């Protein structure tokens, strides 16, 4: 199966996904499963993964289709799918190593007796027929991988996939990992180089944080979820990623989800400003829907506050039968009141609360909607 994929990576791409799906289910013994995965990684998958990393690191951008076909033998559109399979292989390694039982405590004299008793028959058999190691014998002889080195590579694979998915121009190795961490990449997985993981210098921590914030801003719900997981792995604060998830939900009109996510965030004035911009965008959309015109002062204030959010906000649209349709605002007036109530408790200073108070007055004046009783 995997050799067919290796010969024709594009035509037989489903083979590698079938392999990562079947291997954990069909091979129960963790040592054998680990060994088979190790043979596949060392022979077929690891080199392609390394080539993708080096191509992206060299240019800081997504490789072109021609480069991918030349270097790894597959189309550029397959990159994210292949990185997902790499993550699955690395996950198989870690689960298998964790599940392998400790070695049995045999007495030395018993081992010697067993060795002597089998030596003569083994010698006689080797004279009759040449030795041919079977796959399972090769697999169980594979040295166990270093769990933390595998985790280090999995972090790289996930970060690279997030970069390619969101289209960021970025050099992952030099920005997300320190010098010591870079030296550990692509070493044999059973070796034991020094691996910092989350214990990196402050400059690298800041770059990791900035990278994940960009992912949260430019990616979808799934990318924000993965960025949050990676942020926890790197022991960064999860507050900003959580808030980005809440903000994205409000932008898409999914207020129910936005309120749940907002409840898990640390509330501060920066978050209040971001929510105020979305609220201003909703007020502008409400005026358009109601065919009303703001005064010049109010129009200038709302447009300056909303910025690009005026074009980004929308009401929630779900498929037929989606329960979220009933629990989210259906009109812009409902959307304004909903976000006004949710965002009103976020500001931590009187200065940050001013936009919410002023927009409450504007909503009351033009539309009879308010969330604070003055």
CSV table of C-alpha atoms in Angstrom, one decimal:
chain,number,residue,atom,x,y,z
A,1,UNK,CA,0.0,0.0,0.0
A,2,UNK,CA,2.6,2.6,1.1
A,3,UNK,CA,5.0,1.6,-1.7
A,4,UNK,CA,2.3,2.2,-4.3
A,5,UNK,CA,1.9,5.7,-2.8
A,6,UNK,CA,5.6,6.3,-2.9
A,7,UNK,CA,5.9,5.4,-6.6
A,8,UNK,CA,2.9,7.6,-7.6
A,9,UNK,CA,2.2,10.0,-4.7
A,10,UNK,CA,-0.6,11.9,-6.5
A,11,UNK,CA,-2.5,9.0,-8.1
A,12,UNK,CA,-2.3,6.9,-5.0
A,13,UNK,CA,-2.5,9.5,-2.3
A,14,UNK,CA,-5.4,7.8,-0.6
A,15,UNK,CA,-3.1,4.9,0.3
A,16,UNK,CA,-1.1,7.0,2.9
A,17,UNK,CA,-4.3,8.1,4.6
A,18,UNK,CA,-5.6,4.5,4.6
A,19,UNK,CA,-2.3,3.5,6.2
A,20,UNK,CA,-2.5,6.0,9.1
A,21,UNK,CA,-6.1,5.0,9.6
A,22,UNK,CA,-5.7,1.2,9.5
A,23,UNK,CA,-2.4,0.9,11.4
A,24,UNK,CA,-3.7,1.9,14.9
A,25,UNK,CA,-6.8,-0.3,14.4
A,26,UNK,CA,-5.3,-3.4,12.8
A,27,UNK,CA,-2.0,-3.8,14.7
A,28,UNK,CA,-2.9,-4.2,18.4
A,29,UNK,CA,0.6,-4.8,19.7
A,30,UNK,CA,2.2,-1.4,20.4
A,31,UNK,CA,5.8,-2.6,19.8
A,32,UNK,CA,4.9,-4.0,16.4
A,33,UNK,CA,2.8,-1.0,15.5
A,34,UNK,CA,5.7,1.3,16.4
A,35,UNK,CA,8.1,-0.7,14.3
A,36,UNK,CA,5.9,-0.7,11.2
A,37,UNK,CA,5.3,3.0,11.5
A,38,UNK,CA,9.1,3.5,12.0
A,39,UNK,CA,9.9,1.6,8.9
A,40,UNK,CA,7.4,3.6,6.8
A,41,UNK,CA,8.5,6.9,8.2
A,42,UNK,CA,12.3,6.3,7.7
A,43,UNK,CA,11.8,4.7,4.2
A,44,UNK,CA,9.1,6.8,2.7
A,45,UNK,CA,7.5,9.7,4.7
A,46,UNK,CA,10.3,11.5,6.6
A,47,UNK,CA,12.3,12.6,3.6
A,48,UNK,CA,9.2,14.2,1.9
A,49,UNK,CA,8.3,16.0,5.2
A,50,UNK,CA,11.9,17.4,5.5
A,51,UNK,CA,11.8,18.6,1.9
A,52,UNK,CA,8.5,20.5,2.4
A,53,UNK,CA,9.9,22.2,5.5
A,54,UNK,CA,13.1,23.2,3.8
A,55,UNK,CA,11.2,24.6,0.7
A,56,UNK,CA,9.0,26.7,2.9
A,57,UNK,CA,11.9,27.8,5.1
A,58,UNK,CA,14.0,28.9,2.1
A,59,UNK,CA,11.4,31.2,0.6
A,60,UNK,CA,9.0,31.9,3.5
A,61,UNK,CA,6.1,31.1,1.2
A,62,UNK,CA,3.9,28.3,-0.1
A,63,UNK,CA,5.9,26.2,-2.6
A,64,UNK,CA,4.8,26.4,-6.2
A,65,UNK,CA,3.2,23.4,-7.9
A,66,UNK,CA,6.3,22.9,-10.2
A,67,UNK,CA,8.6,22.9,-7.1
A,68,UNK,CA,6.4,20.4,-5.3
A,69,UNK,CA,6.3,18.0,-8.2
A,70,UNK,CA,10.1,18.2,-8.7
A,71,UNK,CA,11.1,17.9,-5.0
A,72,UNK,CA,8.5,15.5,-3.5
A,73,UNK,CA,6.5,14.1,-6.4
A,74,UNK,CA,3.1,15.5,-5.5
A,75,UNK,CA,1.0,18.5,-6.4
A,76,UNK,CA,1.0,21.6,-4.3
A,77,UNK,CA,-2.7,21.2,-3.3
A,78,UNK,CA,-1.7,18.0,-1.5
A,79,UNK,CA,0.6,19.7,1.0
A,80,UNK,CA,-1.8,20.2,3.8
A,81,UNK,CA,-3.2,16.7,3.4
A,82,UNK,CA,0.3,15.3,3.5
A,83,UNK,CA,1.2,17.2,6.7
A,84,UNK,CA,-2.0,15.9,8.4
A,85,UNK,CA,-0.8,12.4,7.6
A,86,UNK,CA,2.7,13.2,9.0
A,87,UNK,CA,1.1,14.4,12.2
A,88,UNK,CA,-0.9,11.1,12.4
A,89,UNK,CA,2.3,9.1,11.9
A,90,UNK,CA,4.0,11.0,14.7
A,91,UNK,CA,1.0,10.6,16.9
A,92,UNK,CA,1.1,6.8,16.3
A,93,UNK,CA,4.8,6.8,17.5
A,94,UNK,CA,3.9,8.7,20.7
A,95,UNK,CA,0.9,6.5,21.6
A,96,UNK,CA,2.8,3.3,20.8
A,97,UNK,CA,5.8,4.3,22.9
A,98,UNK,CA,3.5,5.2,25.8
A,99,UNK,CA,1.7,1.9,25.6
A,100,UNK,CA,4.7,-0.4,25.3
A,101,UNK,CA,5.0,-2.4,28.6
A,102,UNK,CA,8.1,-2.3,30.6
A,103,UNK,CA,10.6,-5.1,29.9
A,104,UNK,CA,10.2,-8.3,31.9
A,105,UNK,CA,12.5,-8.9,34.8
A,106,UNK,CA,14.2,-12.2,33.7
A,107,UNK,CA,16.9,-13.8,35.9
A,108,UNK,CA,20.2,-13.9,34.2
A,109,UNK,CA,20.7,-17.7,34.6
A,110,UNK,CA,17.3,-18.3,33.0
A,111,UNK,CA,18.3,-16.2,29.9
A,112,UNK,CA,21.5,-18.2,29.6
A,113,UNK,CA,19.7,-21.5,29.7
A,114,UNK,CA,17.2,-20.4,27.1
A,115,UNK,CA,20.0,-19.2,24.8
A,116,UNK,CA,22.0,-22.4,25.1
A,117,UNK,CA,18.9,-24.6,24.5
A,118,UNK,CA,18.0,-22.8,21.3
A,119,UNK,CA,21.5,-22.2,19.9
A,120,UNK,CA,22.1,-25.7,18.5
A,121,UNK,CA,18.7,-25.9,16.7
A,122,UNK,CA,19.1,-22.4,15.3
A,123,UNK,CA,22.6,-23.2,14.0
A,124,UNK,CA,21.3,-26.4,12.3
A,125,UNK,CA,18.4,-24.5,10.7
A,126,UNK,CA,20.7,-21.7,9.4
A,127,UNK,CA,22.9,-24.3,7.6
A,128,UNK,CA,19.8,-25.7,5.8
A,129,UNK,CA,18.2,-22.5,4.6
A,130,UNK,CA,19.5,-18.9,4.3
A,131,UNK,CA,18.0,-16.5,6.8
A,132,UNK,CA,15.2,-14.2,5.6
A,133,UNK,CA,13.9,-11.8,8.2
A,134,UNK,CA,10.1,-11.3,8.0
A,135,UNK,CA,8.5,-7.9,8.3
A,136,UNK,CA,7.4,-8.4,11.8
A,137,UNK,CA,10.9,-9.3,12.9
A,138,UNK,CA,12.3,-6.2,11.3
A,139,UNK,CA,9.5,-4.1,12.9
A,140,UNK,CA,10.0,-5.3,16.5
A,141,UNK,CA,13.8,-4.7,16.2
A,142,UNK,CA,13.3,-1.0,15.4
A,143,UNK,CA,14.7,1.1,18.3
A,144,UNK,CA,12.1,3.0,20.2
A,145,UNK,CA,11.6,6.7,19.2
A,146,UNK,CA,12.3,9.6,21.6
A,147,UNK,CA,8.9,10.7,22.6
A,148,UNK,CA,9.9,14.4,23.1
A,149,UNK,CA,11.8,14.5,19.8
A,150,UNK,CA,8.7,13.2,18.0
A,151,UNK,CA,6.5,15.8,19.8
A,152,UNK,CA,9.0,18.5,18.6
A,153,UNK,CA,8.5,17.4,15.0
A,154,UNK,CA,4.7,17.3,15.5
A,155,UNK,CA,4.8,20.9,16.6
A,156,UNK,CA,6.7,21.8,13.4
A,157,UNK,CA,4.2,19.9,11.2
A,158,UNK,CA,1.2,21.5,12.8
A,159,UNK,CA,2.7,25.0,12.6
A,160,UNK,CA,3.7,24.5,9.0
A,161,UNK,CA,0.2,23.3,8.1
A,162,UNK,CA,-1.4,26.3,9.8
A,163,UNK,CA,0.9,28.6,7.9
A,164,UNK,CA,0.1,27.0,4.5
A,165,UNK,CA,-3.6,27.0,5.2
A,166,UNK,CA,-3.8,30.7,6.1
A,167,UNK,CA,-1.3,31.8,3.4
A,168,UNK,CA,1.2,33.5,5.7
A,169,UNK,CA,4.6,34.5,4.4
A,170,UNK,CA,6.8,33.2,7.2
A,171,UNK,CA,10.0,31.3,7.9
A,172,UNK,CA,8.9,28.7,10.5
A,173,UNK,CA,12.3,27.3,11.6
A,174,UNK,CA,14.1,30.5,12.2
A,175,UNK,CA,11.1,32.2,13.8
A,176,UNK,CA,9.3,29.5,15.9
A,177,UNK,CA,12.2,27.5,17.2
A,178,UNK,CA,15.5,28.5,18.9
A,179,UNK,CA,18.9,27.4,17.6
A,180,UNK,CA,19.0,24.4,19.9
A,181,UNK,CA,15.5,23.3,18.7
A,182,UNK,CA,16.5,23.7,15.1
A,183,UNK,CA,19.5,21.4,15.6
A,184,UNK,CA,17.2,18.6,16.8
A,185,UNK,CA,15.1,18.6,13.6
A,186,UNK,CA,15.4,15.6,11.2
A,187,UNK,CA,17.8,13.8,13.6
A,188,UNK,CA,17.0,10.0,13.8
A,189,UNK,CA,13.8,9.8,15.9
A,190,UNK,CA,15.5,7.4,18.4
A,191,UNK,CA,18.3,9.8,19.1
A,192,UNK,CA,18.3,12.1,22.1
A,193,UNK,CA,19.4,15.6,21.2
A,194,UNK,CA,18.7,18.6,23.5
A,195,UNK,CA,15.1,19.7,22.9
A,196,UNK,CA,13.8,22.9,24.5
A,197,UNK,CA,10.1,22.5,23.5
A,198,UNK,CA,8.4,25.3,25.5
A,199,UNK,CA,11.6,26.4,27.3
A,200,UNK,CA,12.8,28.9,24.7
A,201,UNK,CA,14.1,32.5,24.9
A,202,UNK,CA,11.8,35.5,25.2
A,203,UNK,CA,12.3,36.6,21.6
A,204,UNK,CA,11.2,33.2,20.3
A,205,UNK,CA,8.2,33.2,22.6
A,206,UNK,CA,7.2,36.6,21.3
A,207,UNK,CA,7.5,35.3,17.7
A,208,UNK,CA,5.4,32.2,18.5
A,209,UNK,CA,2.8,34.4,20.1
A,210,UNK,CA,2.6,36.8,17.1
A,211,UNK,CA,2.4,33.9,14.7
A,212,UNK,CA,-0.5,32.3,16.5
A,213,UNK,CA,-2.4,35.6,16.7
A,214,UNK,CA,-2.1,36.0,12.9
A,215,UNK,CA,-3.4,32.5,12.5
A,216,UNK,CA,-6.4,33.3,14.7
A,217,UNK,CA,-7.1,36.5,12.8
A,218,UNK,CA,-6.8,35.0,9.3
A,219,UNK,CA,-7.9,31.4,9.8
A,220,UNK,CA,-11.2,29.8,10.3
A,221,UNK,CA,-12.7,28.0,13.3
A,222,UNK,CA,-10.6,24.9,12.8
A,223,UNK,CA,-7.4,26.9,12.4
A,224,UNK,CA,-8.1,28.9,15.6
A,225,UNK,CA,-8.8,25.6,17.5
A,226,UNK,CA,-5.5,24.1,16.3
A,227,UNK,CA,-3.7,27.4,17.1
A,228,UNK,CA,-5.1,27.3,20.6
A,229,UNK,CA,-3.8,23.7,21.1
A,230,UNK,CA,-0.4,24.7,19.9
A,231,UNK,CA,-0.4,27.7,22.2
A,232,UNK,CA,-1.1,25.4,25.2
A,233,UNK,CA,1.7,23.0,24.1
A,234,UNK,CA,4.1,25.9,24.0
A,235,UNK,CA,2.7,27.2,27.3
A,236,UNK,CA,1.7,30.6,26.0
A,237,UNK,CA,-1.3,32.5,27.2
A,238,UNK,CA,-4.5,31.2,25.7
A,239,UNK,CA,-6.5,34.3,26.3
A,240,UNK,CA,-5.9,36.1,23.0
A,241,UNK,CA,-6.6,33.0,20.9
A,242,UNK,CA,-9.8,32.5,22.9
A,243,UNK,CA,-10.8,36.1,22.3
A,244,UNK,CA,-10.1,35.8,18.6
A,245,UNK,CA,-12.5,32.8,18.5
A,246,UNK,CA,-15.1,34.9,20.2
A,247,UNK,CA,-14.6,37.9,17.9
A,248,UNK,CA,-14.8,35.7,14.8
A,249,UNK,CA,-18.1,34.3,16.1
A,250,UNK,CA,-19.5,37.7,16.6
A,251,UNK,CA,-18.4,38.8,13.1
A,252,UNK,CA,-20.3,35.9,11.6
A,253,UNK,CA,-23.4,36.5,13.7
A,254,UNK,CA,-23.0,33.5,15.9
A,255,UNK,CA,-23.6,35.4,19.1
A,256,UNK,CA,-24.4,32.3,21.1
A,257,UNK,CA,-21.0,30.8,20.5
A,258,UNK,CA,-19.3,34.1,20.8
A,259,UNK,CA,-20.8,34.6,24.3
A,260,UNK,CA,-19.6,31.2,25.4
A,261,UNK,CA,-16.1,31.9,24.2
A,262,UNK,CA,-16.1,35.4,25.7
A,263,UNK,CA,-17.0,33.9,29.1
A,264,UNK,CA,-13.7,32.0,29.1
A,265,UNK,CA,-11.5,35.1,28.3
A,266,UNK,CA,-9.8,37.5,30.6
A,267,UNK,CA,-11.6,40.7,30.1
A,268,UNK,CA,-9.5,43.8,29.3
A,269,UNK,CA,-9.7,47.1,27.5
A,270,UNK,CA,-8.1,45.8,24.3
A,271,UNK,CA,-10.9,43.3,24.0
A,272,UNK,CA,-13.5,46.0,24.7
A,273,UNK,CA,-12.1,48.1,21.8
A,274,UNK,CA,-12.3,45.2,19.4
A,275,UNK,CA,-15.9,44.4,20.3
A,276,UNK,CA,-16.8,48.1,20.1
A,277,UNK,CA,-15.6,48.1,16.5
A,278,UNK,CA,-17.8,45.1,15.6
A,279,UNK,CA,-20.8,46.8,17.3
A,280,UNK,CA,-20.2,49.9,15.3
A,281,UNK,CA,-20.2,47.8,12.2
A,282,UNK,CA,-23.5,46.3,13.1
A,283,UNK,CA,-25.0,49.7,13.8
A,284,UNK,CA,-24.0,50.8,10.3
A,285,UNK,CA,-25.6,47.7,8.8
A,286,UNK,CA,-28.7,48.4,10.9
A,287,UNK,CA,-29.0,51.9,9.4
A,288,UNK,CA,-28.7,50.5,5.9
A,289,UNK,CA,-31.4,47.8,6.6
A,290,UNK,CA,-33.8,50.4,8.2
A,291,UNK,CA,-33.0,53.0,5.4
A,292,UNK,CA,-32.1,55.6,8.0
A,293,UNK,CA,-29.3,58.2,7.8
A,294,UNK,CA,-27.2,59.2,10.8
A,295,UNK,CA,-26.2,62.8,11.5
A,296,UNK,CA,-22.8,63.8,10.1
A,297,UNK,CA,-21.2,63.6,13.5
A,298,UNK,CA,-22.7,60.2,14.3
A,299,UNK,CA,-21.9,58.8,10.9
A,300,UNK,CA,-18.2,60.0,11.1
A,301,UNK,CA,-17.9,58.6,14.6
A,302,UNK,CA,-19.3,55.1,13.7
A,303,UNK,CA,-17.3,54.8,10.4
A,304,UNK,CA,-14.1,55.8,12.1
A,305,UNK,CA,-14.7,53.4,15.0
A,306,UNK,CA,-15.9,50.4,12.8
A,307,UNK,CA,-13.2,50.7,10.1
A,308,UNK,CA,-13.1,47.5,8.0
A,309,UNK,CA,-15.5,45.8,10.5
A,310,UNK,CA,-18.4,47.5,8.7
A,311,UNK,CA,-17.8,45.3,5.7
A,312,UNK,CA,-17.0,42.1,7.7
A,313,UNK,CA,-20.0,41.7,10.0
A,314,UNK,CA,-22.9,39.5,8.9
A,315,UNK,CA,-25.9,37.8,10.3
A,316,UNK,CA,-25.7,34.1,11.0
A,317,UNK,CA,-26.6,31.8,8.1
A,318,UNK,CA,-26.8,28.1,8.8
A,319,UNK,CA,-28.1,25.1,6.9
A,320,UNK,CA,-31.7,24.1,7.2
A,321,UNK,CA,-32.4,22.5,10.5
A,322,UNK,CA,-29.3,24.2,12.2
A,323,UNK,CA,-30.4,24.8,15.8
A,324,UNK,CA,-28.1,27.9,16.0
A,325,UNK,CA,-30.4,29.7,13.5
A,326,UNK,CA,-33.1,30.0,16.3
A,327,UNK,CA,-30.6,31.0,19.0
A,328,UNK,CA,-28.9,33.8,17.1
A,329,UNK,CA,-30.1,37.3,16.1
A,330,UNK,CA,-32.2,37.3,12.9
A,331,UNK,CA,-32.2,41.0,12.3
A,332,UNK,CA,-29.6,43.7,12.6
A,333,UNK,CA,-31.6,45.4,15.4
A,334,UNK,CA,-31.5,42.1,17.4
A,335,UNK,CA,-27.8,41.8,16.5
A,336,UNK,CA,-27.0,45.3,17.9
A,337,UNK,CA,-28.8,44.7,21.2
A,338,UNK,CA,-27.3,41.2,21.5
A,339,UNK,CA,-23.7,42.4,21.1
A,340,UNK,CA,-24.3,45.5,23.2
A,341,UNK,CA,-25.4,43.4,26.1
A,342,UNK,CA,-22.5,40.9,25.7
A,343,UNK,CA,-19.8,43.6,25.3
A,344,UNK,CA,-21.0,46.0,27.9
A,345,UNK,CA,-19.3,44.1,30.8
A,346,UNK,CA,-15.9,43.8,29.0
A,347,UNK,CA,-14.4,47.2,29.5
A,348,UNK,CA,-12.3,47.5,32.7
A,349,UNK,CA,-11.9,51.3,32.6
A,350,UNK,CA,-14.2,54.2,32.2
A,351,UNK,CA,-12.3,55.2,29.1
A,352,UNK,CA,-12.9,51.9,27.4
A,353,UNK,CA,-16.6,52.0,28.3
A,354,UNK,CA,-17.2,55.3,26.5
A,355,UNK,CA,-17.9,53.8,23.0
A,356,UNK,CA,-20.5,51.4,24.4
A,357,UNK,CA,-22.3,54.2,26.2
A,358,UNK,CA,-22.2,56.4,23.2
A,359,UNK,CA,-23.4,53.7,20.8
A,360,UNK,CA,-26.2,52.8,23.3
A,361,UNK,CA,-27.4,56.4,23.0
A,362,UNK,CA,-27.2,56.3,19.2
A,363,UNK,CA,-29.1,53.1,19.0
A,364,UNK,CA,-31.8,54.4,21.3
A,365,UNK,CA,-32.1,57.7,19.4
A,366,UNK,CA,-32.4,56.2,15.9
A,367,UNK,CA,-33.9,52.8,16.4
A,368,UNK,CA,-35.3,52.6,19.9
A,369,UNK,CA,-32.9,49.9,20.8
A,370,UNK,CA,-30.7,50.0,24.0
A,371,UNK,CA,-28.9,47.7,26.3
A,372,UNK,CA,-28.1,50.1,29.2
A,373,UNK,CA,-30.8,52.1,31.0
A,374,UNK,CA,-29.3,55.6,31.4
